Coordinates of C-alpha atoms and ligand atoms in Angstrom, one line a residue:
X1 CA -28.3 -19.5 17.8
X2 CA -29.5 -15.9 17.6
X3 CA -26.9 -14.1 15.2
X4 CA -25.8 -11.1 16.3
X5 CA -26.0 -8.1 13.8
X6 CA -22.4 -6.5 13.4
X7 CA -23.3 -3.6 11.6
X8 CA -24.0 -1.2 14.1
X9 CA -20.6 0.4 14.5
X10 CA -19.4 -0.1 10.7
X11 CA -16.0 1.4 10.4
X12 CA -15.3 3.6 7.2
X13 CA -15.5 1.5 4.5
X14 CA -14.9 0.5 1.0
X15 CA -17.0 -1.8 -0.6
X16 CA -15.5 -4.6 -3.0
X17 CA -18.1 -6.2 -4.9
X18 CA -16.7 -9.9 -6.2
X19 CA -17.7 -10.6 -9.5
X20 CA -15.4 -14.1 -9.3
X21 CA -11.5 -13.0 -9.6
X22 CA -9.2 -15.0 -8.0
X23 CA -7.4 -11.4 -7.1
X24 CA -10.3 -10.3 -5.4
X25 CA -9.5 -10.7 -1.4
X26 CA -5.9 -9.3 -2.8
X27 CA -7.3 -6.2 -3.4
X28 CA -9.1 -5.8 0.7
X29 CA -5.3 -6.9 1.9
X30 CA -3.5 -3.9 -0.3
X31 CA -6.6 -1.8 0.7
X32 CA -5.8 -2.8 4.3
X33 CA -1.8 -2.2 4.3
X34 CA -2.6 1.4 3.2
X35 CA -4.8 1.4 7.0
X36 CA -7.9 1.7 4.8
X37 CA -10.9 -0.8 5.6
X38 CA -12.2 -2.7 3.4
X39 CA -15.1 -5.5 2.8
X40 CA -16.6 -7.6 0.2
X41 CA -19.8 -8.2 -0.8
X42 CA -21.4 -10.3 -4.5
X43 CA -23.8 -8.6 -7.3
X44 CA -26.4 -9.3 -5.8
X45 CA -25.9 -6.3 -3.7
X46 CA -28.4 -3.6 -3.5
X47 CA -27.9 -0.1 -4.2
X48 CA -30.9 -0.1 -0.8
X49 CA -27.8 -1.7 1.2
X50 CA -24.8 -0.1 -0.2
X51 CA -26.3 3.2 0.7
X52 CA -27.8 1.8 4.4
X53 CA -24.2 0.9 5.1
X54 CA -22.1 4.2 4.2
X55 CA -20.1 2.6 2.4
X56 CA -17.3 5.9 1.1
X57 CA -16.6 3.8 -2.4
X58 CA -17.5 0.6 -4.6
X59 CA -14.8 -1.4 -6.5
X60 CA -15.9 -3.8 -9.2
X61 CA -13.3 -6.5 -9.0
X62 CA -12.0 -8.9 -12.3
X63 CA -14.1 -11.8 -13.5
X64 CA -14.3 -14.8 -15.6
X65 CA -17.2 -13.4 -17.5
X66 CA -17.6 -11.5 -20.5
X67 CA -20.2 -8.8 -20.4
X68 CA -22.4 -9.9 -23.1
X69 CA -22.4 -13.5 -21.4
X70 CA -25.9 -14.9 -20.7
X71 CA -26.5 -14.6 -17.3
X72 CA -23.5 -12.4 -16.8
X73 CA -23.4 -10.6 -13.6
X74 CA -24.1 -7.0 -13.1
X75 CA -23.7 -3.8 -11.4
X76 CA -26.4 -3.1 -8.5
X77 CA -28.9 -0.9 -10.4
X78 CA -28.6 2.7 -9.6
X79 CA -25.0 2.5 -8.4
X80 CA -23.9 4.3 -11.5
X81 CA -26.1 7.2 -11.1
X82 CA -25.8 7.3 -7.3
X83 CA -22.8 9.6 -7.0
X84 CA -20.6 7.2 -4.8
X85 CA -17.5 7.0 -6.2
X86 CA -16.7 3.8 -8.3
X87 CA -13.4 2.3 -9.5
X88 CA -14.0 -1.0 -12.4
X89 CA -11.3 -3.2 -12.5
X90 CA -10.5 -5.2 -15.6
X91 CA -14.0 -6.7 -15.6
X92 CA -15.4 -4.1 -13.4
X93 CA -14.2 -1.5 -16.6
X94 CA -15.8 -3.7 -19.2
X95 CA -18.9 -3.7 -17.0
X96 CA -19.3 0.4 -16.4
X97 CA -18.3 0.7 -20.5
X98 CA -20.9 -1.6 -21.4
X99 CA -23.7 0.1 -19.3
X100 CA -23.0 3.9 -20.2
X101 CA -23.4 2.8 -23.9
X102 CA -19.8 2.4 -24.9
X103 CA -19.0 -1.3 -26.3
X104 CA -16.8 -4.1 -25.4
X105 CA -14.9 -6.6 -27.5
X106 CA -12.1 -8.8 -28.1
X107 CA -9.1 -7.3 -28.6
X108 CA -8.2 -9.6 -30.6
X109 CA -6.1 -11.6 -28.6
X110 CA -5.7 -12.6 -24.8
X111 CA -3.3 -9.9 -23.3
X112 CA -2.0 -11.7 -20.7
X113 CA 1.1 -10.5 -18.0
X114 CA 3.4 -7.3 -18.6
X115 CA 2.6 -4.1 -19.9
X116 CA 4.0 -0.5 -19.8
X117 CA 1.6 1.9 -18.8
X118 CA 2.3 5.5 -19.8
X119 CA 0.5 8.4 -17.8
X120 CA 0.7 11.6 -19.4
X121 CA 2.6 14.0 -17.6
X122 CA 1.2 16.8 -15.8
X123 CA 2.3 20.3 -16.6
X124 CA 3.9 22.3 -14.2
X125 CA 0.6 24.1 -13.8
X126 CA -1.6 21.3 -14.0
X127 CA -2.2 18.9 -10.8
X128 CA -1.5 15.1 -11.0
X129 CA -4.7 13.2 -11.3
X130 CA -6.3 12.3 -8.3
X131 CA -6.2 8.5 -9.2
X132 CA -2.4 8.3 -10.7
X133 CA -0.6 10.4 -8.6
X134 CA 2.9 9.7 -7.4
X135 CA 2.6 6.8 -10.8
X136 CA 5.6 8.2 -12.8
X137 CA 5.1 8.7 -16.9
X138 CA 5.9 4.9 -17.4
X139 CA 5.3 2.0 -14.9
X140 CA 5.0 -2.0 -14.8
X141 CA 1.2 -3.4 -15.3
X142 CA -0.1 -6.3 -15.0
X143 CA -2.7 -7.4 -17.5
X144 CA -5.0 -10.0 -17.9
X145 CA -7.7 -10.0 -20.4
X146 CA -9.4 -11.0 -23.6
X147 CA -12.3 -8.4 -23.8
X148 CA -11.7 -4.5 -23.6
X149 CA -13.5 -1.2 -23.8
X150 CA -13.5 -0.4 -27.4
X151 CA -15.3 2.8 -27.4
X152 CA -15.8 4.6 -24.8
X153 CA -19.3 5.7 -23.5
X154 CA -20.1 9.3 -24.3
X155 CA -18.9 11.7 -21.2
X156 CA -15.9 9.1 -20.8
X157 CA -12.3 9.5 -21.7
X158 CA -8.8 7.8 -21.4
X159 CA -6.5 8.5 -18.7
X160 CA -3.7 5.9 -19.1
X161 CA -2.3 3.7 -21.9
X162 CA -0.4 0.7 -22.9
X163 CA 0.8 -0.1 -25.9
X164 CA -1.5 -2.9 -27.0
X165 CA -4.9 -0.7 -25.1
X166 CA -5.2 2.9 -25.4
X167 CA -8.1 2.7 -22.6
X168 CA -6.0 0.9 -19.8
X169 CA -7.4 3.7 -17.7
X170 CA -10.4 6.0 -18.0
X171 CA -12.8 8.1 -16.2
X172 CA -16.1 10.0 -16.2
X173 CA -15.4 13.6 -16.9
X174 CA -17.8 15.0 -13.7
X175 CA -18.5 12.0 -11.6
X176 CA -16.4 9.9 -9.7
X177 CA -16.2 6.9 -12.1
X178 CA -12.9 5.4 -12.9
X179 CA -11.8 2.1 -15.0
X180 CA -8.8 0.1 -15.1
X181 CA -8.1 -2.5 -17.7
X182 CA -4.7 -4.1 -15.5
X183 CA -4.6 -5.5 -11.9
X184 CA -3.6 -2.9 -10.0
X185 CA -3.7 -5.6 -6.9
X186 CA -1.3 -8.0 -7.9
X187 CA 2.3 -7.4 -7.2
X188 CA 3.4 -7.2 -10.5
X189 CA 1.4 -3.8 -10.9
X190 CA 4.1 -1.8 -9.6
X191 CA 2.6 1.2 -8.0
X192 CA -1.1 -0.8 -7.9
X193 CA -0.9 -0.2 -4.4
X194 CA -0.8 3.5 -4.5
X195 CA -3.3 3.7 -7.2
X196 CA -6.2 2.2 -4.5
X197 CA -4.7 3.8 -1.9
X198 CA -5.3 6.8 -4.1
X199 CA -8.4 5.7 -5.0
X200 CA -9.6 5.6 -1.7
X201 CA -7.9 8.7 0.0
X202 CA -8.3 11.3 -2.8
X203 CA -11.4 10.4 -3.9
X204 CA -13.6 8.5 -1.9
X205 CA -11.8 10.5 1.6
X206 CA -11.4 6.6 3.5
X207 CA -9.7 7.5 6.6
X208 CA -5.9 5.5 6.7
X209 CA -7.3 4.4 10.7
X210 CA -7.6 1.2 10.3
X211 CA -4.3 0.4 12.4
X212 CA -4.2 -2.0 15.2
X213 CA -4.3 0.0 18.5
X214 CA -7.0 1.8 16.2
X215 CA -8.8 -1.3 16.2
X216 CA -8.2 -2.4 19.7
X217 CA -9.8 1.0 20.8
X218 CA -13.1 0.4 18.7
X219 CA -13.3 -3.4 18.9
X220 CA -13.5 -2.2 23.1
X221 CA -16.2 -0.1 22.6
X222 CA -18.3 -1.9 20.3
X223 CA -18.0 -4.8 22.6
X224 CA -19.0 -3.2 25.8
X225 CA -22.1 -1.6 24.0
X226 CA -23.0 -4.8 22.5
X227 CA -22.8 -6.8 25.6
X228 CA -24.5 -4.1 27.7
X229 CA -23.2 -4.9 31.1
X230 CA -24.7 -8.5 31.0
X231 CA -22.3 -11.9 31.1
X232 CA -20.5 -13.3 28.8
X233 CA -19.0 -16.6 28.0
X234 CA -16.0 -17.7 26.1
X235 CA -15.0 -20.9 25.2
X236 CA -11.6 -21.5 24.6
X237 CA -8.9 -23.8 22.5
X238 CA -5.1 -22.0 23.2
X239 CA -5.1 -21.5 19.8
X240 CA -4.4 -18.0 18.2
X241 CA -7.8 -16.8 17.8
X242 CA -10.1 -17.6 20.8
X243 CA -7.3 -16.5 22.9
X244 CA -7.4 -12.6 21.3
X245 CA -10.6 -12.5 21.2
X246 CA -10.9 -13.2 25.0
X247 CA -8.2 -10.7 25.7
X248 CA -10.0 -8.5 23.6
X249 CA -13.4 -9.0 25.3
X250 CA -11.9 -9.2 29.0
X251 CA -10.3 -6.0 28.2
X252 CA -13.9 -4.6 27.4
X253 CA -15.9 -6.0 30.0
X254 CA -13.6 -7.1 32.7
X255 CA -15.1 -9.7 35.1
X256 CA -18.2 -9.7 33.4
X257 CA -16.3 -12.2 30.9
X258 CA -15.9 -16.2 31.7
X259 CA -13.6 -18.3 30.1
X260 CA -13.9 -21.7 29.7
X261 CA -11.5 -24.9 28.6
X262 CA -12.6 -28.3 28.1
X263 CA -9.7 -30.9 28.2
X264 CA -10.7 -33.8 25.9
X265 CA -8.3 -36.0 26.4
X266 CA -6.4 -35.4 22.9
X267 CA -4.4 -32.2 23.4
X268 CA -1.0 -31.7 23.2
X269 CA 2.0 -32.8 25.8
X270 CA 1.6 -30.3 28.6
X271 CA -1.1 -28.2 26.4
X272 CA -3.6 -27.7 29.8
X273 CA -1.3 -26.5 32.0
X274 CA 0.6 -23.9 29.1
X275 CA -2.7 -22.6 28.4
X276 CA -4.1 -22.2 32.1
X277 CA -0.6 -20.8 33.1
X278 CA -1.3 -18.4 30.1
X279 CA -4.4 -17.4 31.0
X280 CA -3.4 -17.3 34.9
X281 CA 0.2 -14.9 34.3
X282 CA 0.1 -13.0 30.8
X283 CA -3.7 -12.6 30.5
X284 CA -4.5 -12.4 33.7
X285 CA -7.5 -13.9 33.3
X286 CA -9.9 -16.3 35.3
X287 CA -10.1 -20.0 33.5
X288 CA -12.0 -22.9 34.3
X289 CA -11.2 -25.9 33.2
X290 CA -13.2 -28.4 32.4
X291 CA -12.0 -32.3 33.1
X292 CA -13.7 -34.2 30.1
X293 CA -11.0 -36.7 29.0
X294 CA -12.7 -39.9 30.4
X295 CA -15.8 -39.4 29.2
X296 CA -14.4 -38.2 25.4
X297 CA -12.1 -41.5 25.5
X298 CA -14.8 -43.9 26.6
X299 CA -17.1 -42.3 23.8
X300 CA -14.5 -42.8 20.9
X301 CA -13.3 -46.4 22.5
X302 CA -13.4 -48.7 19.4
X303 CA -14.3 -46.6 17.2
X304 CA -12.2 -46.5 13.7
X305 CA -14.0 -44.4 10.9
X306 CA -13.2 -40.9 10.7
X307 CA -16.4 -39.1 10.1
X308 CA -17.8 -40.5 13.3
X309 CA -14.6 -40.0 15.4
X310 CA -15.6 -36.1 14.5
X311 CA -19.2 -36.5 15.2
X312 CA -19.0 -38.1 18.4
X313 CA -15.9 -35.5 19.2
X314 CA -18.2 -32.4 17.7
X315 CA -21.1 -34.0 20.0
X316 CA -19.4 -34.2 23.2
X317 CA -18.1 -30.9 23.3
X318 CA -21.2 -29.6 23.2
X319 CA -22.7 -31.6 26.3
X320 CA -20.2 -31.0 27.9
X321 CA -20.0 -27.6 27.1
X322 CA -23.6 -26.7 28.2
X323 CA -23.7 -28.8 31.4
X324 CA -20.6 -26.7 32.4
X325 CA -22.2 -23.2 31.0
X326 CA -25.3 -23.8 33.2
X327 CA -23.3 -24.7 36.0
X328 CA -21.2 -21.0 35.9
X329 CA -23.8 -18.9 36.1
X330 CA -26.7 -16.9 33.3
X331 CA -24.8 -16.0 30.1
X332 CA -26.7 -13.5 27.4
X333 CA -23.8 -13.7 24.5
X334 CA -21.5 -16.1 23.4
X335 CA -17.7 -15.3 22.2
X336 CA -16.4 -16.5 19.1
X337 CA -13.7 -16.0 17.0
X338 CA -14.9 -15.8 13.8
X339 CA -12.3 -14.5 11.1
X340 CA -13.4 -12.5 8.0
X341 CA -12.1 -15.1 6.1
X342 CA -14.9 -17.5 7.8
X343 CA -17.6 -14.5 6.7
X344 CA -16.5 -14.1 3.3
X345 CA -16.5 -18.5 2.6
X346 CA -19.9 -18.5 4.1
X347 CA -21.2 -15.9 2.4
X348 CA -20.0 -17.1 -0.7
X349 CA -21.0 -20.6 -0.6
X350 CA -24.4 -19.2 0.2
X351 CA -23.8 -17.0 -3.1
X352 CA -22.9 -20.1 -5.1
X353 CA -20.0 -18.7 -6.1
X354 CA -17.2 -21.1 -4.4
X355 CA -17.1 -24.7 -3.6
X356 CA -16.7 -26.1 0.2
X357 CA -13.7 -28.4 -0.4
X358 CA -14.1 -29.9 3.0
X359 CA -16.3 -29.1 5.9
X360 CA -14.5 -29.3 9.2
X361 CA -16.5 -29.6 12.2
X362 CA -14.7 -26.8 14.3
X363 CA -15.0 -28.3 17.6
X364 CA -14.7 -24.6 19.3
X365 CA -18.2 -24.0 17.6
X366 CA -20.8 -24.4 19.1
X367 CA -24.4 -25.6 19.0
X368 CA -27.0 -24.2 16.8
X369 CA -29.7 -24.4 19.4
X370 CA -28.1 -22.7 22.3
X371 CA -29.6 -19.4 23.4
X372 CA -27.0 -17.2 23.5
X373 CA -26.6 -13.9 21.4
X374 CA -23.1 -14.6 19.4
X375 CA -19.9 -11.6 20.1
X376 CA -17.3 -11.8 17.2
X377 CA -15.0 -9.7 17.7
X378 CA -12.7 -10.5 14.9
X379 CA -15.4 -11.0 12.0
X380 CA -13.6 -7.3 10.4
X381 CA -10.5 -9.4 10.4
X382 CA -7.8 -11.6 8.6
X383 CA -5.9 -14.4 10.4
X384 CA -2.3 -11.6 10.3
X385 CA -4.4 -8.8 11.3
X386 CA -5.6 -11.0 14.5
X387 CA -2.4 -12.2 15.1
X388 CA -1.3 -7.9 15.0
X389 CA -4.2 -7.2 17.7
X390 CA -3.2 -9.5 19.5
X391 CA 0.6 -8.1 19.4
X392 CA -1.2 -5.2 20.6
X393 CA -2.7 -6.7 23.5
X394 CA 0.9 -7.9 24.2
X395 CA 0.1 -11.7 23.7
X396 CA 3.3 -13.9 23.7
X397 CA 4.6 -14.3 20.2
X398 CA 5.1 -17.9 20.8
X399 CA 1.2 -18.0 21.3
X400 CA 0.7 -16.3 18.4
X401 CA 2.6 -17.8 16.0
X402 CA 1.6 -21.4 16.7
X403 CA 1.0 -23.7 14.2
X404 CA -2.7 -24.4 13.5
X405 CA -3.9 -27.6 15.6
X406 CA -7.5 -29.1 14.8
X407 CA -10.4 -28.9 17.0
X408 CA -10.6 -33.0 17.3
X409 CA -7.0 -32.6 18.0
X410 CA -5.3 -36.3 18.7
X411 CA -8.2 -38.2 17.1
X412 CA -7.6 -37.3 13.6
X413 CA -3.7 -37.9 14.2
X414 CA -4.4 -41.5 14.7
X415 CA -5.7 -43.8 12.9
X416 CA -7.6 -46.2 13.7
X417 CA -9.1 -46.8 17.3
X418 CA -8.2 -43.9 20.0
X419 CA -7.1 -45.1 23.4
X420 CA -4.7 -43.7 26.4
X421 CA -1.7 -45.9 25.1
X422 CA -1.7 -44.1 21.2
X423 CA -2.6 -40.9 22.7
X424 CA 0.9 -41.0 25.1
X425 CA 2.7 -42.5 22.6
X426 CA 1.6 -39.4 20.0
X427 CA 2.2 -36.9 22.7
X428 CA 5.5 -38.1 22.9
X429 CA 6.3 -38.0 19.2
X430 CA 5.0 -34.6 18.6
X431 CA 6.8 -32.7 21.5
X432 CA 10.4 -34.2 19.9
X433 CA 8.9 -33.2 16.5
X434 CA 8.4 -29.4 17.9
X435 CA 11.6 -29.5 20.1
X436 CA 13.4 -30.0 16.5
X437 CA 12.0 -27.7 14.6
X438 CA 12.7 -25.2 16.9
X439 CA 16.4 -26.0 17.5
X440 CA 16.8 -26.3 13.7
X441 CA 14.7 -22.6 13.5
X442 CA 12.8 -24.1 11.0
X443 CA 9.3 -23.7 12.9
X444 CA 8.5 -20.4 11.9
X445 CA 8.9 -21.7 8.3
X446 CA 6.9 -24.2 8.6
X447 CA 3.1 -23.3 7.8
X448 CA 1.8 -26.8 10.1
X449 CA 4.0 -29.5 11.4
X450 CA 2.1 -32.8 12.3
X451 CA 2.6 -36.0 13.8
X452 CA 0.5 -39.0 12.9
X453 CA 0.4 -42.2 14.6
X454 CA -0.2 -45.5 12.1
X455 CA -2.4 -48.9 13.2
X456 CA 0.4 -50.5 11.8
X457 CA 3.5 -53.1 13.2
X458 CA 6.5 -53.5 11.8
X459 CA 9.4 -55.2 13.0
X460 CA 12.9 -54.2 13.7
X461 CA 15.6 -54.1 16.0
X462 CA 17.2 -52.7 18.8
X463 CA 20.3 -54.3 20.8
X464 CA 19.7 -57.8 20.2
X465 CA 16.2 -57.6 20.6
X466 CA 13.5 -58.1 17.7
X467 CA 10.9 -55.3 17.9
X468 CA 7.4 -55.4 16.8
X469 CA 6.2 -52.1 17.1
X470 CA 4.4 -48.7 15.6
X471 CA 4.8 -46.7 12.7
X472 CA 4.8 -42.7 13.6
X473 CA 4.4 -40.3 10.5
X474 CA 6.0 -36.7 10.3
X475 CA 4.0 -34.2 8.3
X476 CA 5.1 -30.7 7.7
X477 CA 3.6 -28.2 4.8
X478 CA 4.1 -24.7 3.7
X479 CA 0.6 -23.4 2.6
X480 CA -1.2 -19.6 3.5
X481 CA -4.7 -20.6 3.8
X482 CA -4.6 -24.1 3.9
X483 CA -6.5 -25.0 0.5
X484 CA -3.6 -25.7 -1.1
X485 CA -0.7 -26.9 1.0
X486 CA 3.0 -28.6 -0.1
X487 CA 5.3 -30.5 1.5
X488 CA 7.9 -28.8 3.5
X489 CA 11.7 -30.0 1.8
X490 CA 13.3 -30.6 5.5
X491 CA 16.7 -30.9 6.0
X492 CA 18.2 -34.9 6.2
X493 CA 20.2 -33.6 8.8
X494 CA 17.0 -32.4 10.9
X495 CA 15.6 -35.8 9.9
X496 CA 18.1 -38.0 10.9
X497 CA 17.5 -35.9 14.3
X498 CA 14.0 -36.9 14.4
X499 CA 14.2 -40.7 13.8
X500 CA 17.1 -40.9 16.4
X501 CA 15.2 -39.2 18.8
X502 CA 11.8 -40.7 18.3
X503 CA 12.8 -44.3 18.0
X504 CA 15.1 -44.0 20.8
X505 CA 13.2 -41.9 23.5
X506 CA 9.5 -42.7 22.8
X507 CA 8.4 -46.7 23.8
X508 CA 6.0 -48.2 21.1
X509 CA 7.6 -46.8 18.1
X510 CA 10.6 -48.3 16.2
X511 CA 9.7 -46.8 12.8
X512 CA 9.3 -43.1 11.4
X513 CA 8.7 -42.1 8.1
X514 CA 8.1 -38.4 6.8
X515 CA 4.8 -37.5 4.0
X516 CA 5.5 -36.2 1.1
X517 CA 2.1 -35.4 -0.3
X518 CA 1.1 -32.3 -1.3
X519 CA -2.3 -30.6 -1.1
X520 CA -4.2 -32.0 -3.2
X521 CA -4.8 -34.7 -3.8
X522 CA -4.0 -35.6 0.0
X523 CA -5.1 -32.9 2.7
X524 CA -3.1 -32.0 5.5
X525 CA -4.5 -34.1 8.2
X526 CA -4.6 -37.5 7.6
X527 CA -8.3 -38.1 8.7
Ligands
LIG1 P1 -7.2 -30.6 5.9 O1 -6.9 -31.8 6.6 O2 -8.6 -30.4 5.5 O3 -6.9 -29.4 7.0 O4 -6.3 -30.3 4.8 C1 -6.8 -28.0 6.7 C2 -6.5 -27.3 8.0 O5 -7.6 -27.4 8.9 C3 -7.3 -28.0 10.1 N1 -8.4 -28.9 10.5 C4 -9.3 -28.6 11.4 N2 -9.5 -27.5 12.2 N3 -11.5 -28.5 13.1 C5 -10.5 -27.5 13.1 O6 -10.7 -26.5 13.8 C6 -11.4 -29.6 12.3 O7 -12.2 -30.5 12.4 C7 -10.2 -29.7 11.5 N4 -9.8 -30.6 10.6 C8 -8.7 -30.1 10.0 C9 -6.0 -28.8 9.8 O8 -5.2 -28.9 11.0 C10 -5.3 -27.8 8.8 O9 -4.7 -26.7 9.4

């Protein structure tokens, strides 16, 4: 597939180069509540790039490393000298010390949490310091650290203190170079939000535009240069993020956009006609659906092992995907909703710097070999900042607030072989499961509620009847970017709910039991 280069209407930005904090996307979201955009990039960064893009100002994030480490990583060469200004957090300080000939060491022992910092006060006839103001003489820090700067570079001097580190802040005395020993991105750091804010305002001048109907306005205009008055398709789940990017891109282009649905067979109770009358009365919007369910079914008939449940799933939707693309018409680009936090895991993977915990096939991708040119509108964006676009572009809040639902839907919620009879029985299970959680107002607490189906029999009884039937599983975690996830504590009342209903309304289940496995060691979906 022929990647399409996003770069060509970069908004202002700030770059933040990751040296391998765990804080280090914390610092683009406080950048990003203060309207100011932000992106990441690793060390290997060229000055060459950093300069090509325009970005207004570099921060060095935290890092595991200490600066004398073999093989530690470095600042882009140049980047010192070039005049864009630079702010070094912990790390990042150590690193900008080390090179202007200053030294770095232990302090002795690992600093780690509180700590007051003191500002000097400014005089009456003095101004506050571009990078503190609005900090009063004494605040909260938050410090985390083994190594610090010792002696300062020649040219360099302190700005701020602690007690235990008289350079907790510095700067250059003529360029725009700046150092931080604490977190000023964690929440601890009481006025760390103000102090990048400051960063970026007073001294690199990054425009506060980044708001959404900012953002609806450019992502429009990008999209109709981009796609030049030539088709475009969109493939679609009903999930939060293909459905704002097509409003976006309908928006944008008008007709010129098609939207396309493929029913496999393993969606949600009532899911196809929600999403069409979505599409048909909020979005206004022209959807064809696609029929696939027999042909999915009869291709995962018998079939038990996970991993090829997905491939065959991952497979199909792309036949059946292209058939139907040829069939509507010539397309040039491709939507997809791609979120920034998809750019910054592939680019770090390709880095070496994280780990891919687990690969999902995301069954609303789409084929490598296809030749369309890719539009992704929301690559600039996190999953709240989509979900405020599409506020914007007046999306229903029920649509945007759903819980997350995987792309081989059904399939992975039961185990075992798939077939019509599980599938209505798990339909059945998970509209009750919903209906609850909204009566109880516990869905909008919930990060992702879930309801698995088990290839197991147990007996029981009902009237004077024995029963022998299945085993239904109620999942529900709290988690932000499901990596980590834990089990949701649900009320026994809301329980007892749930097995009364479920056993008693939904034929083929006389069992239900709720998970309560956290993530890890288990992983939210049960396949
Ligand atoms: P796990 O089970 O890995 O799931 O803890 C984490 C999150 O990803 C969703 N999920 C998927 N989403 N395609 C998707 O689009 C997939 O193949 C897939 N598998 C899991 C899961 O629902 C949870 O939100």
């Amino acid at each position: 597939m022929n990647n399409h280069n996003n770069q060509k209407t970069q908004p202002q930005t700030i770059l933040v180069i990751d040296y391998g904090s765990q804080y280090t996307q914390i610092i683009l979201r406080r950048l990003r509540e203060s309207y100011i955009h932000s992106e990441i990039a690793y060390p290997s960064i060229t000055l060459n790039e950093i300069v090509r893009k325009k970005y207004l100002g570099v921060i060095l994030s935290g890092g595991p490393n200490s600066v004398d480490d073999n093989g530690a990583p470095q600042i882009p060469h140049g980047l010192l000298q070039s005049g864009i200004p630079i702010l070094g957090i912990c790390y990042g300080l150590q690193l900008i010390v080390h090179n202007e000939g200053g030294r770095v060491a232990s302090g002795g022992k690992h600093e780690y949490g509180d700590a007051t910092l003191i500002v000097p006060p400014s005089s009456p006839h003095t101004q506050a310091h571009p990078l503190l103001q609005g900090i009063p003489h004494e605040s909260r820090v938050w410090m985390s650290h083994e190594d610090e700067a010792h002696t300062l570079p020649p040219h360099y001097r302190a700005i701020a203190s602690t007690d235990n580190t008289t350079n907790a802040a510095i700067e250059h005395v003529s360029k725009p170079i700046y150092g931080i020993q604490f977190h000023c991105e964690v929440a601890h750091t009481e006025y760390g939000t103000l102090l990048l804010e400051n960063f970026a305002k007073n001294i690199c001048n990054a425009p506060q535009t980044w708001t959404p109907s900012n953002l609806v306005d450019t992502s429009v205009k990008q999209i109709r240069a981009e796609s030049n008055g030539k088709k475009v398709l969109c493939g679609v789940s009903g999930g939060v993020d293909s459905t704002v990017a097509a409003a976006l891109v309908h928006k944008a282009i008008g007709n010129n956009l098609t939207c396309m649905f493929i029913d496999n067979g393993l969606l949600r109770e009532d899911e196809v006609a929600n999403v069409q009358a979505m599409f048909r009365d909020v979005l206004k919007l022209e959807l064809h659906t696609i029929n696939a369910k027999d042909r999915f079914l009869n291709a995962l008939a018998g079939i038990t092992s996970p991993e090829e449940k997905r491939k065959i799933i991952g497979e199909m939707f792309i036949r059946v995907f292209e058939e139907h693309a040829r069939k509507l018409g010539e397309f040039h680009y491709l939507v997809q909703g791609t979120l920034y936090s998809d750019v910054i895991e592939s680019l770090a993977s390709k880095e070496g710097v994280s780990q891919t915990i687990k690969s999902h096939h995301n069954v609303g991708g789409l084929p490598e070999n296809m030749q369309f040119e890719l539009i992704e509108p929301l690559r600039h964006l996190f999953k709240d900042e989509v979900r405020l676009l599409g506020k914007e572009l007046a999306i229903p809040h029920n649509t945007l607030w759903r819980h997350p639902f995987p792309g081989p839907g059904l399939a992975v919620r039961i185990l075992g072989a798939v077939d019509d009879e599980s599938c209505r029985i798990l339909r059945q299970v998970d509209k009750i499961f919903t209906e609850e959680l909204h009566n109880a107002n516990l869905y909008h607490q919930i990060w992702q509620a879930l309801a698995v189906l088990l290839p197991v029999y147990t007996v029981g009884v009902m009237g004077d009847q024995r029963t022998y039937e299945r085993v239904a599983v109620l999942r529900a975690v709290e988690s932000t970017d499901a990596m980590t996830a834990t089990w949701f504590h649900m009320p026994h009342k809301t329980l007892e709910t749930l097995s009364n209903r479920i056993v008693n309304e939904v034929r083929g289940v006389n069992r239900v039991v709720y998970d309560i496995s956290s993530k890890p060691p288990s992983t939210i979906e049960w396949e």
